[in-house]
PDB file of C-alpha atoms in Angstrom:
ATOM      1  CA  UNK A 107      21.849 -16.198  -5.206  1.00  0.00           C
ATOM      2  CA  UNK A 108      18.904 -17.150  -7.408  1.00  0.00           C
ATOM      3  CA  UNK A 109      15.392 -15.944  -6.609  1.00  0.00           C
ATOM      4  CA  UNK A 110      12.025 -16.762  -8.133  1.00  0.00           C
ATOM      5  CA  UNK A 111      10.011 -13.605  -8.707  1.00  0.00           C
ATOM      6  CA  UNK A 112       6.246 -13.743  -9.238  1.00  0.00           C
ATOM      7  CA  UNK A 113       4.134 -10.898 -10.578  1.00  0.00           C
ATOM      8  CA  UNK A 114       0.382 -10.403 -10.600  1.00  0.00           C
ATOM      9  CA  UNK A 115      -2.156  -8.258 -12.480  1.00  0.00           C
ATOM     10  CA  UNK A 116      -0.701  -4.972 -13.763  1.00  0.00           C
ATOM     11  CA  UNK A 117       2.785  -5.875 -12.538  1.00  0.00           C
ATOM     12  CA  UNK A 118       2.679  -9.034 -14.652  1.00  0.00           C
ATOM     13  CA  UNK A 119       1.803  -6.877 -17.665  1.00  0.00           C
ATOM     14  CA  UNK A 120       4.724  -4.519 -16.930  1.00  0.00           C
ATOM     15  CA  UNK A 121       7.218  -7.393 -16.691  1.00  0.00           C
ATOM     16  CA  UNK A 122       5.720  -9.397 -19.541  1.00  0.00           C
ATOM     17  CA  UNK A 123       5.568 -12.692 -17.676  1.00  0.00           C
ATOM     18  CA  UNK A 124       4.163 -14.235 -14.530  1.00  0.00           C
ATOM     19  CA  UNK A 125       7.366 -15.720 -13.144  1.00  0.00           C
ATOM     20  CA  UNK A 126      11.041 -15.162 -13.706  1.00  0.00           C
ATOM     21  CA  UNK A 127      14.301 -16.331 -12.216  1.00  0.00           C
ATOM     22  CA  UNK A 128      16.772 -13.588 -11.343  1.00  0.00           C
ATOM     23  CA  UNK A 129      20.222 -13.609  -9.782  1.00  0.00           C
ATOM     24  CA  UNK A 130      21.123 -11.188  -6.980  1.00  0.00           C
ATOM     25  CA  UNK A 131      24.097 -10.732  -4.672  1.00  0.00           C
ATOM     26  CA  UNK A 132      24.027 -12.855  -1.520  1.00  0.00           C
ATOM     27  CA  UNK A 133      22.296 -11.041   1.336  1.00  0.00           C
ATOM     28  CA  UNK A 134      20.235  -8.755  -0.908  1.00  0.00           C
ATOM     29  CA  UNK A 135      17.216  -7.270   0.841  1.00  0.00           C
ATOM     30  CA  UNK A 136      13.640  -7.087  -0.394  1.00  0.00           C
ATOM     31  CA  UNK A 137      14.159  -3.359  -0.981  1.00  0.00           C
ATOM     32  CA  UNK A 138      17.258  -3.965  -3.107  1.00  0.00           C
ATOM     33  CA  UNK A 139      15.461  -6.611  -5.155  1.00  0.00           C
ATOM     34  CA  UNK A 140      12.475  -4.330  -5.733  1.00  0.00           C
ATOM     35  CA  UNK A 141      14.697  -1.358  -6.636  1.00  0.00           C
ATOM     36  CA  UNK A 142      16.488  -3.518  -9.208  1.00  0.00           C
ATOM     37  CA  UNK A 143      13.160  -4.586 -10.708  1.00  0.00           C
ATOM     38  CA  UNK A 144      11.975  -0.970 -10.936  1.00  0.00           C
ATOM     39  CA  UNK A 145      15.185  -0.023 -12.763  1.00  0.00           C
ATOM     40  CA  UNK A 146      15.009  -2.978 -15.180  1.00  0.00           C
ATOM     41  CA  UNK A 147      11.292  -2.716 -16.040  1.00  0.00           C
ATOM     42  CA  UNK A 148      10.133   0.801 -16.904  1.00  0.00           C
ATOM     43  CA  UNK A 149       6.502  -0.084 -16.248  1.00  0.00           C
ATOM     44  CA  UNK A 150       7.359  -0.759 -12.597  1.00  0.00           C
ATOM     45  CA  UNK A 151       9.288   2.459 -11.953  1.00  0.00           C
ATOM     46  CA  UNK A 152       7.763   4.291  -9.007  1.00  0.00           C
ATOM     47  CA  UNK A 153       5.007   1.697  -8.658  1.00  0.00           C
ATOM     48  CA  UNK A 154       6.561  -0.421  -5.908  1.00  0.00           C
ATOM     49  CA  UNK A 155       8.872   1.783  -3.836  1.00  0.00           C
ATOM     50  CA  UNK A 156       8.223   5.314  -2.636  1.00  0.00           C
ATOM     51  CA  UNK A 157      10.816   8.121  -2.774  1.00  0.00           C
ATOM     52  CA  UNK A 158      12.270   7.056   0.571  1.00  0.00           C
ATOM     53  CA  UNK A 159      12.677   3.374  -0.334  1.00  0.00           C
ATOM     54  CA  UNK A 160       9.590   2.165   1.520  1.00  0.00           C
ATOM     55  CA  UNK A 161       6.734   0.242  -0.052  1.00  0.00           C
ATOM     56  CA  UNK A 162       3.972   2.093  -1.842  1.00  0.00           C
ATOM     57  CA  UNK A 163       0.637   1.893   0.046  1.00  0.00           C
ATOM     58  CA  UNK A 164      -1.616  -1.127  -0.346  1.00  0.00           C
ATOM     59  CA  UNK A 165       0.944  -3.397  -1.990  1.00  0.00           C
ATOM     60  CA  UNK A 166       1.379  -6.980  -0.924  1.00  0.00           C
ATOM     61  CA  UNK A 167       4.947  -8.251  -1.108  1.00  0.00           C
ATOM     62  CA  UNK A 168       5.382 -11.839   0.054  1.00  0.00           C
ATOM     63  CA  UNK A 169       8.597 -13.697   0.789  1.00  0.00           C
ATOM     64  CA  UNK A 170       7.881 -17.412   0.553  1.00  0.00           C
ATOM     65  CA  UNK A 171       4.174 -16.705   1.094  1.00  0.00           C
ATOM     66  CA  UNK A 172       4.641 -14.437   4.130  1.00  0.00           C
ATOM     67  CA  UNK A 173       3.945 -10.691   4.021  1.00  0.00           C
ATOM     68  CA  UNK A 174       7.263  -8.811   4.372  1.00  0.00           C
ATOM     69  CA  UNK A 175       5.557  -6.050   6.388  1.00  0.00           C
ATOM     70  CA  UNK A 176       5.232  -8.641   9.164  1.00  0.00           C
ATOM     71  CA  UNK A 177       8.953  -9.375   8.902  1.00  0.00           C
ATOM     72  CA  UNK A 178      11.560  -6.629   8.432  1.00  0.00           C
ATOM     73  CA  UNK A 179       9.780  -4.838   5.572  1.00  0.00           C
ATOM     74  CA  UNK A 180      12.134  -3.739   2.806  1.00  0.00           C
ATOM     75  CA  UNK A 181      15.076  -4.688   5.065  1.00  0.00           C
ATOM     76  CA  UNK A 182      14.040  -8.367   4.992  1.00  0.00           C
ATOM     77  CA  UNK A 183      17.023 -10.385   3.773  1.00  0.00           C
ATOM     78  CA  UNK A 184      16.454 -12.782   0.889  1.00  0.00           C
ATOM     79  CA  UNK A 185      18.151 -16.167   0.692  1.00  0.00           C
ATOM     80  CA  UNK A 186      19.053 -18.403  -2.228  1.00  0.00           C
ATOM     81  CA  UNK A 187      15.978 -20.172  -3.580  1.00  0.00           C
ATOM     82  CA  UNK A 188      13.460 -17.781  -2.006  1.00  0.00           C
ATOM     83  CA  UNK A 189      10.317 -16.683  -3.818  1.00  0.00           C
ATOM     84  CA  UNK A 190       9.218 -13.035  -3.830  1.00  0.00           C
ATOM     85  CA  UNK A 191       5.632 -12.357  -4.941  1.00  0.00           C
ATOM     86  CA  UNK A 192       4.578  -8.835  -5.916  1.00  0.00           C
ATOM     87  CA  UNK A 193       0.863  -7.932  -5.849  1.00  0.00           C
ATOM     88  CA  UNK A 194      -0.398  -4.473  -6.890  1.00  0.00           C
ATOM     89  CA  UNK A 195      -3.154  -2.695  -4.971  1.00  0.00           C
ATOM     90  CA  UNK A 196      -6.509  -4.349  -5.512  1.00  0.00           C
ATOM     91  CA  UNK A 197      -9.740  -2.427  -5.768  1.00  0.00           C
ATOM     92  CA  UNK A 198     -13.151  -3.872  -6.173  1.00  0.00           C
ATOM     93  CA  UNK A 199     -16.516  -4.427  -4.705  1.00  0.00           C
ATOM     94  CA  UNK A 200     -19.936  -3.394  -5.746  1.00  0.00           C
TER      95      UNK A 200
END
């Protein structure tokens, strides 16, 4: 299946582009997609998934605009044509 992957801020810098198309096996989960990205892009390694395969704190991972934490988390199944957006933690304020 083909997925559209979108990256923001420091994750965009690590990948080298804002959006990319990537092919995965049918039925791949969010966790499997993110693990593949961490293995393919050294700048992402350890930045998205923790040692147990869960999401690092304060990340926003959206499947088709909906936060995966409100779905099945890293076990959320992706489908052909889906979009996965990866936002790093955001700090700010003054």
